[in-house]
Short mmCIF file of C-alpha atoms and ligand atoms in Angstrom, two decimals:
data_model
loop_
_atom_site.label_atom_id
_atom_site.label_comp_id
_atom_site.label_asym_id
_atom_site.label_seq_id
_atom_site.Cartn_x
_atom_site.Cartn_y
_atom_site.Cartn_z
CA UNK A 1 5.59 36.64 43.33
CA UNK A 2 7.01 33.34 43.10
CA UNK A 3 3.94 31.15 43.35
CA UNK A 4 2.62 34.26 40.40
CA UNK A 5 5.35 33.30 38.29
CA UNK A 6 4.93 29.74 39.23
CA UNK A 7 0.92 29.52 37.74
CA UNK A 8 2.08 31.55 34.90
CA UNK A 9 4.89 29.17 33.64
CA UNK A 10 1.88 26.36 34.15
CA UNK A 11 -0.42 28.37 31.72
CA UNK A 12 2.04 28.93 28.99
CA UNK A 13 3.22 24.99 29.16
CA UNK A 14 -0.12 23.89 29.40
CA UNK A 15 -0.98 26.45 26.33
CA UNK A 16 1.76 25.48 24.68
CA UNK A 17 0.77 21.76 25.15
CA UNK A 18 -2.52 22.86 23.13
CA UNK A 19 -0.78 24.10 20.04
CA UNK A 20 1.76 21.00 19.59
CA UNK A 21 -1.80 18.70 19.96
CA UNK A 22 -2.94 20.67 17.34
CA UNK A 23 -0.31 20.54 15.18
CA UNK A 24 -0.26 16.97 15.73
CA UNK A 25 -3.46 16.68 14.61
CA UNK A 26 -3.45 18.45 11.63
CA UNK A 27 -0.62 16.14 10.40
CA UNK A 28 -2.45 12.53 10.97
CA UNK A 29 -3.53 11.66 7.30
CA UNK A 30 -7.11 11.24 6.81
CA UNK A 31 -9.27 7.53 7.21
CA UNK A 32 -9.51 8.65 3.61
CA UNK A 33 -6.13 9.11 2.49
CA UNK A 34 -5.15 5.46 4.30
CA UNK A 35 -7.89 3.54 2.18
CA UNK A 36 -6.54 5.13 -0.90
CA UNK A 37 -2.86 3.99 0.21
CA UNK A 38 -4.63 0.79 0.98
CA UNK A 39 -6.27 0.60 -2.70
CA UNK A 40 -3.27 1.76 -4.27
CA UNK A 41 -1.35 -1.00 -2.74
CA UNK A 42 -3.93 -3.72 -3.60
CA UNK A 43 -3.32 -2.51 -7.42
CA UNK A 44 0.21 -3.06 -6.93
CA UNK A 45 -0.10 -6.86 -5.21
CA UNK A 46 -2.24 -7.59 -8.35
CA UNK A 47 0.30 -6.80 -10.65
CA UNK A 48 3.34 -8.09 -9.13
CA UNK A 49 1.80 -11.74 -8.52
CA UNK A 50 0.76 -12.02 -12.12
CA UNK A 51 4.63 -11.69 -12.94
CA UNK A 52 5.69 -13.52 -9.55
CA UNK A 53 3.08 -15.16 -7.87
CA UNK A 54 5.51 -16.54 -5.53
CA UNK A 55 6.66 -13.06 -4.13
CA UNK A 56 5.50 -10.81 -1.38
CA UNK A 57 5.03 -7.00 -1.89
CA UNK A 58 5.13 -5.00 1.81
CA UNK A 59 4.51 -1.26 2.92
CA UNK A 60 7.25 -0.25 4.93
CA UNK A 61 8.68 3.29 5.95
CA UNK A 62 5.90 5.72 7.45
CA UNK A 63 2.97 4.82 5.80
CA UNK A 64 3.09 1.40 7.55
CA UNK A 65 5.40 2.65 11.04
CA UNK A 66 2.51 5.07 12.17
CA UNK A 67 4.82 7.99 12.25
CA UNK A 68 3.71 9.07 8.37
CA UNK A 69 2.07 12.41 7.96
CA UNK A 70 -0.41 13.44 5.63
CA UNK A 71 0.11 13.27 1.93
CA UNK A 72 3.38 11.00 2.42
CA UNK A 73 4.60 9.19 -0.11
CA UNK A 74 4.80 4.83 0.53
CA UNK A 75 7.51 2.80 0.51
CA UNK A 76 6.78 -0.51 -0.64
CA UNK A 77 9.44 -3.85 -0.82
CA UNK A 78 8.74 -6.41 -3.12
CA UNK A 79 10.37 -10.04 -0.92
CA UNK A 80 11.58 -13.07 -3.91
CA UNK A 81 12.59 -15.75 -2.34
CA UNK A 82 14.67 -16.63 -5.31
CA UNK A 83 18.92 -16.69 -4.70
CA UNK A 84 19.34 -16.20 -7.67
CA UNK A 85 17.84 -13.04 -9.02
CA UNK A 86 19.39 -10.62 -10.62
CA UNK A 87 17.87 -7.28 -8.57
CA UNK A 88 18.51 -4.81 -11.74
CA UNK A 89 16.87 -7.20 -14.25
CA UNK A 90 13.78 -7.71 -11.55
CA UNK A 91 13.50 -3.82 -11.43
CA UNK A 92 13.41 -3.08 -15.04
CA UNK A 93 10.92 -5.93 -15.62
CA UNK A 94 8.85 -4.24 -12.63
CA UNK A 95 9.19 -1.34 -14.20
CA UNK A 96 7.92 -2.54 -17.33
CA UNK A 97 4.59 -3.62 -15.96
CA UNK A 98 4.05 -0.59 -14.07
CA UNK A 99 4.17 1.05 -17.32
CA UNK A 100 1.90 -0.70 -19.35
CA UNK A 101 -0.47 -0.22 -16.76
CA UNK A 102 -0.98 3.23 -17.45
CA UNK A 103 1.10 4.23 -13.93
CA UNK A 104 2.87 7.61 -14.17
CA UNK A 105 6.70 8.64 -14.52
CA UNK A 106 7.83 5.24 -13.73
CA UNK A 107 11.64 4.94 -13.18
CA UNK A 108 14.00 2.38 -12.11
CA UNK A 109 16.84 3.15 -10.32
CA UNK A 110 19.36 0.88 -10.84
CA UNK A 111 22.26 1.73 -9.55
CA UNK A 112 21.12 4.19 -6.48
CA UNK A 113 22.69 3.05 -3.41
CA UNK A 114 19.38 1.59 -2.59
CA UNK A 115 17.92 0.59 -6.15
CA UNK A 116 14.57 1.19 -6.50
CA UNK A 117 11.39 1.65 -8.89
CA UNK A 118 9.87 5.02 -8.21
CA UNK A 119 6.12 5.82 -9.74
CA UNK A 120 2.91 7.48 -9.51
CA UNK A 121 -0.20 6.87 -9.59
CA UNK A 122 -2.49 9.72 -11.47
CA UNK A 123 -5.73 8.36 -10.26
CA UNK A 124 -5.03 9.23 -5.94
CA UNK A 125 -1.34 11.02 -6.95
CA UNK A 126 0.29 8.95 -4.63
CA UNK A 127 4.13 8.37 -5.18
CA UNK A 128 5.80 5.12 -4.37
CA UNK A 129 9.18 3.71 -4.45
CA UNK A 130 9.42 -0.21 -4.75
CA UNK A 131 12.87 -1.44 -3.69
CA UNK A 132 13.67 -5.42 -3.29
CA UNK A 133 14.08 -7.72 -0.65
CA UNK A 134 15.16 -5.20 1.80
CA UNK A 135 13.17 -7.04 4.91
CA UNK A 136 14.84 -5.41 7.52
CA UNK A 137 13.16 -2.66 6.88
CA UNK A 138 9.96 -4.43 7.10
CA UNK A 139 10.82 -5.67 10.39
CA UNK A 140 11.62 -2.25 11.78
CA UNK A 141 9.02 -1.25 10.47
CA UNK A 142 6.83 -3.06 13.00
CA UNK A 143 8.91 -2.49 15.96
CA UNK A 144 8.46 1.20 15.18
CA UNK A 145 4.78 0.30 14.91
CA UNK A 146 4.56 -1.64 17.93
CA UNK A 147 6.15 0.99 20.11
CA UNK A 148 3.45 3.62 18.84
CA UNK A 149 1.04 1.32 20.08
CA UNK A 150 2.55 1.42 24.06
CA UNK A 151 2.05 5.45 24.51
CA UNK A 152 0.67 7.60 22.46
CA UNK A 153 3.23 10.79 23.36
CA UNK A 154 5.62 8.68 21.39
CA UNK A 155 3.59 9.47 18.10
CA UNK A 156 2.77 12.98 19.10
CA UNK A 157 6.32 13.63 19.61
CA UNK A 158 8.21 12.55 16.47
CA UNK A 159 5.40 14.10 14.84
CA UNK A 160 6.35 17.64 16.01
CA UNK A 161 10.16 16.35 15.56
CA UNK A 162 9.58 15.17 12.23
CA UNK A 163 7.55 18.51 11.41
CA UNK A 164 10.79 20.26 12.72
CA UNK A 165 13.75 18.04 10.99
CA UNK A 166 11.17 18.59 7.80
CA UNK A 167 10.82 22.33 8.44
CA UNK A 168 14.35 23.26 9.50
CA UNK A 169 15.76 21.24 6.59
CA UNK A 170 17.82 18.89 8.46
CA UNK A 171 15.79 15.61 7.29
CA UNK A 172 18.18 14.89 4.34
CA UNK A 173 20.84 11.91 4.62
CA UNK A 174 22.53 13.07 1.01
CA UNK A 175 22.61 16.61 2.51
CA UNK A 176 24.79 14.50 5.94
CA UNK A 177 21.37 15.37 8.07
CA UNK A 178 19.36 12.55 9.64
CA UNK A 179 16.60 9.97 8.19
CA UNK A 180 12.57 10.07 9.79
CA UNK A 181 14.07 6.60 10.68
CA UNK A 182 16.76 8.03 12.99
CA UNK A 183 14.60 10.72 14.65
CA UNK A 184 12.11 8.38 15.54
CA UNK A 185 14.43 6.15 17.13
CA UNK A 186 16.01 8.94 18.97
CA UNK A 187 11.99 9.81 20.09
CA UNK A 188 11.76 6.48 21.35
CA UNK A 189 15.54 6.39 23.35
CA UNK A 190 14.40 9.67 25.02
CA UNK A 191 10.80 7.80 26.20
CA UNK A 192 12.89 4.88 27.84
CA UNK A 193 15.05 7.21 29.69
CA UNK A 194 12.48 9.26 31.09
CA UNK A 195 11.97 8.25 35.15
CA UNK A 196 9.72 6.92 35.77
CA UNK A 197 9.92 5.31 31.93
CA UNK A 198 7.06 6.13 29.60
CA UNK A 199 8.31 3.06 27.05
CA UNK A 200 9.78 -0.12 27.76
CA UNK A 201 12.74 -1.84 25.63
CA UNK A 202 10.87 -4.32 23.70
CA UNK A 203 14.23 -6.38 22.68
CA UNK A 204 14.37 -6.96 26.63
CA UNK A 205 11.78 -8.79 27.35
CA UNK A 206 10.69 -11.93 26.89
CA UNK A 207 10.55 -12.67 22.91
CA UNK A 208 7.05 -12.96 21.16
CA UNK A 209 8.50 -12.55 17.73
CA UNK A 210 10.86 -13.59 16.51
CA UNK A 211 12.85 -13.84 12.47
CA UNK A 212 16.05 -14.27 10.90
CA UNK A 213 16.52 -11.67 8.33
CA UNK A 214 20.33 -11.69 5.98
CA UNK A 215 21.71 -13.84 9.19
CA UNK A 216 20.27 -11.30 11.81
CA UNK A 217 18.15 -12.24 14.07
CA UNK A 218 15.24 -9.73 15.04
CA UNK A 219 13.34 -11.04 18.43
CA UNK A 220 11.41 -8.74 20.67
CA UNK A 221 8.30 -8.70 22.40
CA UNK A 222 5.49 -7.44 20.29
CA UNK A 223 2.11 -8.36 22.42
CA UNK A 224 2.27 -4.60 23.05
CA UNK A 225 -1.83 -4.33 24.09
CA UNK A 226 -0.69 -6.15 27.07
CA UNK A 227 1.77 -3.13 27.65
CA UNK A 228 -0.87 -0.49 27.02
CA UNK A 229 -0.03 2.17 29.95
CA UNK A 230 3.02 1.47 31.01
CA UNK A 231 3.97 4.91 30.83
CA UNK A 232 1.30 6.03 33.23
CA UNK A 233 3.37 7.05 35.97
CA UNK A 234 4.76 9.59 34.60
CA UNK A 235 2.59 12.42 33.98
CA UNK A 236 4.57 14.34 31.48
CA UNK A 237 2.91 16.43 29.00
CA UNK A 238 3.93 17.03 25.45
CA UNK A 239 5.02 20.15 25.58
CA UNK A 240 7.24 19.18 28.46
CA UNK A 241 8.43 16.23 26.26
CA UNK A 242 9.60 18.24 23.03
CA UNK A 243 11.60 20.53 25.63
CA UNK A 244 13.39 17.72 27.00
CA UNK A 245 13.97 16.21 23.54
CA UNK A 246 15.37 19.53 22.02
CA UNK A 247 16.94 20.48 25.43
CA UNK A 248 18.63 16.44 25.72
CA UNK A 249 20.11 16.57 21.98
CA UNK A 250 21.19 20.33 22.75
CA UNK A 251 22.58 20.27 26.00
CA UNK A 252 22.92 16.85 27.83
CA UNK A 253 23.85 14.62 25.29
CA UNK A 254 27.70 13.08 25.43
CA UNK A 255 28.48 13.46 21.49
CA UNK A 256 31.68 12.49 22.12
CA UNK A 257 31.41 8.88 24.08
CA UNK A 258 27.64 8.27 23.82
CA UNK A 259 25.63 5.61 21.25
CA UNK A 260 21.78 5.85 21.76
CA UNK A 261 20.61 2.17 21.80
CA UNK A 262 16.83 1.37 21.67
CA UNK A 263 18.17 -1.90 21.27
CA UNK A 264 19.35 -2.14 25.38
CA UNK A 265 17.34 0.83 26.30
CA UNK A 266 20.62 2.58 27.23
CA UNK A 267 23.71 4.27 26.08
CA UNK A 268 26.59 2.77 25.33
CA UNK A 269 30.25 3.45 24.95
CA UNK A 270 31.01 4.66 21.33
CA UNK A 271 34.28 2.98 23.08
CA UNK A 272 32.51 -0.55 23.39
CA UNK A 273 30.96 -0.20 19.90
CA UNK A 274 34.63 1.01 18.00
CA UNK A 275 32.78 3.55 17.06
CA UNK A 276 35.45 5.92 18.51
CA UNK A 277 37.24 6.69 14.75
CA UNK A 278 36.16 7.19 11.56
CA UNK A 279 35.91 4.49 9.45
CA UNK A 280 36.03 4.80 5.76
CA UNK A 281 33.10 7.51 5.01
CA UNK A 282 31.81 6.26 8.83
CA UNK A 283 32.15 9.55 11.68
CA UNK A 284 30.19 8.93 14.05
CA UNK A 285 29.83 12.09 15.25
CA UNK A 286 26.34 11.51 16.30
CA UNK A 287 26.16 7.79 17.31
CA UNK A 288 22.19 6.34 17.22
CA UNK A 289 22.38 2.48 16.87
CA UNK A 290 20.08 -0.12 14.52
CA UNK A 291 17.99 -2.07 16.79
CA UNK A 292 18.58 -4.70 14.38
CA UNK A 293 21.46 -3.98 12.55
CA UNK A 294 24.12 -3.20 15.53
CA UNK A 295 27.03 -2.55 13.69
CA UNK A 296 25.03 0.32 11.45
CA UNK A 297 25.06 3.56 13.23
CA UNK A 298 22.48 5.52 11.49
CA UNK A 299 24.63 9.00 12.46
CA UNK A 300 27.33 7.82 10.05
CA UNK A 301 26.04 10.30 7.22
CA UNK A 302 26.38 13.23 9.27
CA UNK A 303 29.96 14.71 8.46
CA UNK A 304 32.23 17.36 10.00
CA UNK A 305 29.63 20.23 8.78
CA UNK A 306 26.57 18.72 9.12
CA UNK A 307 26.76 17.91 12.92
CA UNK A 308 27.69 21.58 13.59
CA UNK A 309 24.49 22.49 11.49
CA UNK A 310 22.18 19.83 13.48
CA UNK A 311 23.81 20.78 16.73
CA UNK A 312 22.76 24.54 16.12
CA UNK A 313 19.72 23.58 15.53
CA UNK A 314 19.04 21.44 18.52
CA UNK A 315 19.79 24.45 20.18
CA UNK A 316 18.17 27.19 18.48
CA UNK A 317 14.54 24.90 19.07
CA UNK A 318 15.34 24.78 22.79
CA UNK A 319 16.11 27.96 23.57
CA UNK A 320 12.78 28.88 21.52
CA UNK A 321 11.24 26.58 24.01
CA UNK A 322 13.02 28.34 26.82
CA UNK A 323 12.60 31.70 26.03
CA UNK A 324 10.05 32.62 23.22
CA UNK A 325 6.92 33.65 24.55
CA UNK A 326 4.74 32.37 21.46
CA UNK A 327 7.56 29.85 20.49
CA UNK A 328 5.53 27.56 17.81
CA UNK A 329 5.90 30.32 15.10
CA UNK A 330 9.72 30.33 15.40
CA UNK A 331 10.15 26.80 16.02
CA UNK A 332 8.66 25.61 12.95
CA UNK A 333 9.81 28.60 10.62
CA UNK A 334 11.32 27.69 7.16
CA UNK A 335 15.38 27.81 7.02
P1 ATP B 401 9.16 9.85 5.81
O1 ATP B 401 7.82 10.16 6.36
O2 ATP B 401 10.11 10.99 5.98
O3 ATP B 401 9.13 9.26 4.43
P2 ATP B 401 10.03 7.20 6.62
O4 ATP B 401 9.81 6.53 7.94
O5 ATP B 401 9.32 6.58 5.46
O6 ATP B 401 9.71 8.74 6.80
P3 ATP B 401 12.49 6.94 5.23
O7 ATP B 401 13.75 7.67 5.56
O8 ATP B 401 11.77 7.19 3.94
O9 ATP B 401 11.56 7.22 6.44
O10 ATP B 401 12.81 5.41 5.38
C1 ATP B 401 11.84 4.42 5.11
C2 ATP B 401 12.09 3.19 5.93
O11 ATP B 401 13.30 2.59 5.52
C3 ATP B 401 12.26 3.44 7.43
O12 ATP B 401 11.07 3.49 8.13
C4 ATP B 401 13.07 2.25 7.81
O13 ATP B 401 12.24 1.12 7.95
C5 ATP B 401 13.96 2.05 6.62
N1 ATP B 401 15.25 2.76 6.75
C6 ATP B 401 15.53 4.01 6.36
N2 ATP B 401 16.80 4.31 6.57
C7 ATP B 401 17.34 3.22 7.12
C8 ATP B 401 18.64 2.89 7.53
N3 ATP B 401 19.65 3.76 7.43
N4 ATP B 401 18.85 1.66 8.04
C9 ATP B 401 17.86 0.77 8.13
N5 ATP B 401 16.60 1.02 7.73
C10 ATP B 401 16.36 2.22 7.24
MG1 MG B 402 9.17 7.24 3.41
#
């Protein structure tokens, strides 16, 4: 009976395993989609050099981290060198060209906490927000990149928790739920504690790259081809891997000591990082640390309410995973 039940729990994993493939599938935006993105952008470089030919203009955020889904919209940062510049007066000039150029509901944003330009563009309806000079975000941009490129369960699996965060409605930082950022860096924390390890901590290893960005420096290794299957010793399937994920942030992680760090590839004290009390609108009552930026724990918007809301739903996906015979239905089902 054993061995029965046994084979059976291997067919429903391994059917299982199907479904979140699929899934993942059906969310990779088309070769079509990208060269739009790619066209769209080349429109924008145009016009922003003829104003500031010294400037740069980079995708950043998901279309350019490999963790976008279809029909997401791109974040792009325009880099001036320039000490001087006023960022409001830069955005409404921006904003200005877009406009005459026929681009659609064209905004700036002055005084968000992030100020931005936000637009569309009616010919391949993408939407964009420009923001300036925020290159950290460029930078972890590629180390998100670069660890997509070591093992490809990292990209299937923030896909499906992505999909979930989007689906559940706990993907909003003004509603005190987490960023795409921060569930993609708790995918890749859960990949370098695996045993054996299915990623490596790139900020460990020797440094290939290597930039100063607002007096932090960013070093890691980044010739990741040379890393291609490193995670081959461990045989893990998906399926398995969005159980232990749910199951982890449900049932096994410390949320009252522990900081995730992709930075170390460990977890730290919230003792060692003084993360212990709040601090101004800072709780820290779910503790996931900047690679970059230590002292910004990307938790910090989640507030007294929200981290009982996230929490429940950690747990409600992993007892779906435990329990529910055809669990993809439930799992994904709108709040
Ligand atoms: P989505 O597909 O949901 O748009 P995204 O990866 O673009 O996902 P956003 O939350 O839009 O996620 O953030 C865009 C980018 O901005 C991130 O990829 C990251 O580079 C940067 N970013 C976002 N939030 C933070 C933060 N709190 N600290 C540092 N960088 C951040
Ligand atoms: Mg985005």
């Amino acid at each position: 009976r054993m061995l029965k039940r046994q084979m059976q729990c291997r067919l429903d994993i391994n059917r299982l395993n199907a479904v979140f493939l699929a899934i993942y599938e059906s969310l990779i935006p088309s070769e079509e989609e990208k060269v739009k993105q790619e066209q769209f952008f080349m429109l924008l470089e145009k016009l922003v050099n003829k104003e500031w030919p010294e400037a740069g203009l980079y995708l950043y955020g998901s279309c350019a981290n490999s963790f976008g889904v279809s029909k997401s919209d791109i974040d792009v940062c325009l880099a001036i060198e320039d000490a001087e510049i006023n960022k409001s007066e830069v955005l409404l000039k921006l904003a200005d060209i877009l406009q005459s150029d026929n681009l659609q509901n064209v905004q700036a944003l002055t005084r968000a906490r992030v100020p931005i330009v936000k637009l569309m563009d009616p010919v391949t309806g993408i939407s964009c927000d420009i923001c300036i000079n925020n290159v950290l975000a460029v930078v972890n941009t590629k180390l998100l990149r670069d660890y997509a490129q070591i093992d490809v369960r990292l990209r299937q699996l923030a896909f499906i928790v992505k999909h979930w965060a989007k689906s559940r409605g706990v993907n909003a930082t003004y509603q005190g739920t987490l960023s795409s950022y921060a569930y993609v860096l708790m995918c890749i924390h859960f990949l370098q504690q695996r045993r054996p390890a299915i990623l490596p901590c790139l900020q460990e290893i020797g440094h290939t790259y290597s930039v100063t960005v607002d007096d932090i420096q960013c070093a890691y290794f980044d010739q990741v081809e040379k890393l291609r299957g490193f995670g081959s010793g461990n045989k893990e399937t998906i399926a398995r891997l969005v159980w232990g994920f749910f199951n982890y942030w449900a049932y096994s992680h410390d949320y009252a000591n522990a900081v995730i760090s992709v930075r170390t590839g460990s977890i730290l004290s919230k003792h060692e990082k003084e993360w212990t009390r709040r601090n101004g609108n800072d709780r820290h009552l779910i503790c996931i640390e900047d690679p970059f930026e230590t002292s910004h724990d990307l938790g910090r918007v989640v507030d007294k309410f929200s981290i009982k809301v996230l929490r429940e739903e950690f747990e409600r996906a992993a007892d779906i995973l435990h329990n529910d015979p055809n669990p993809c239905a439930t799992l994904f089902e709108p709040y």
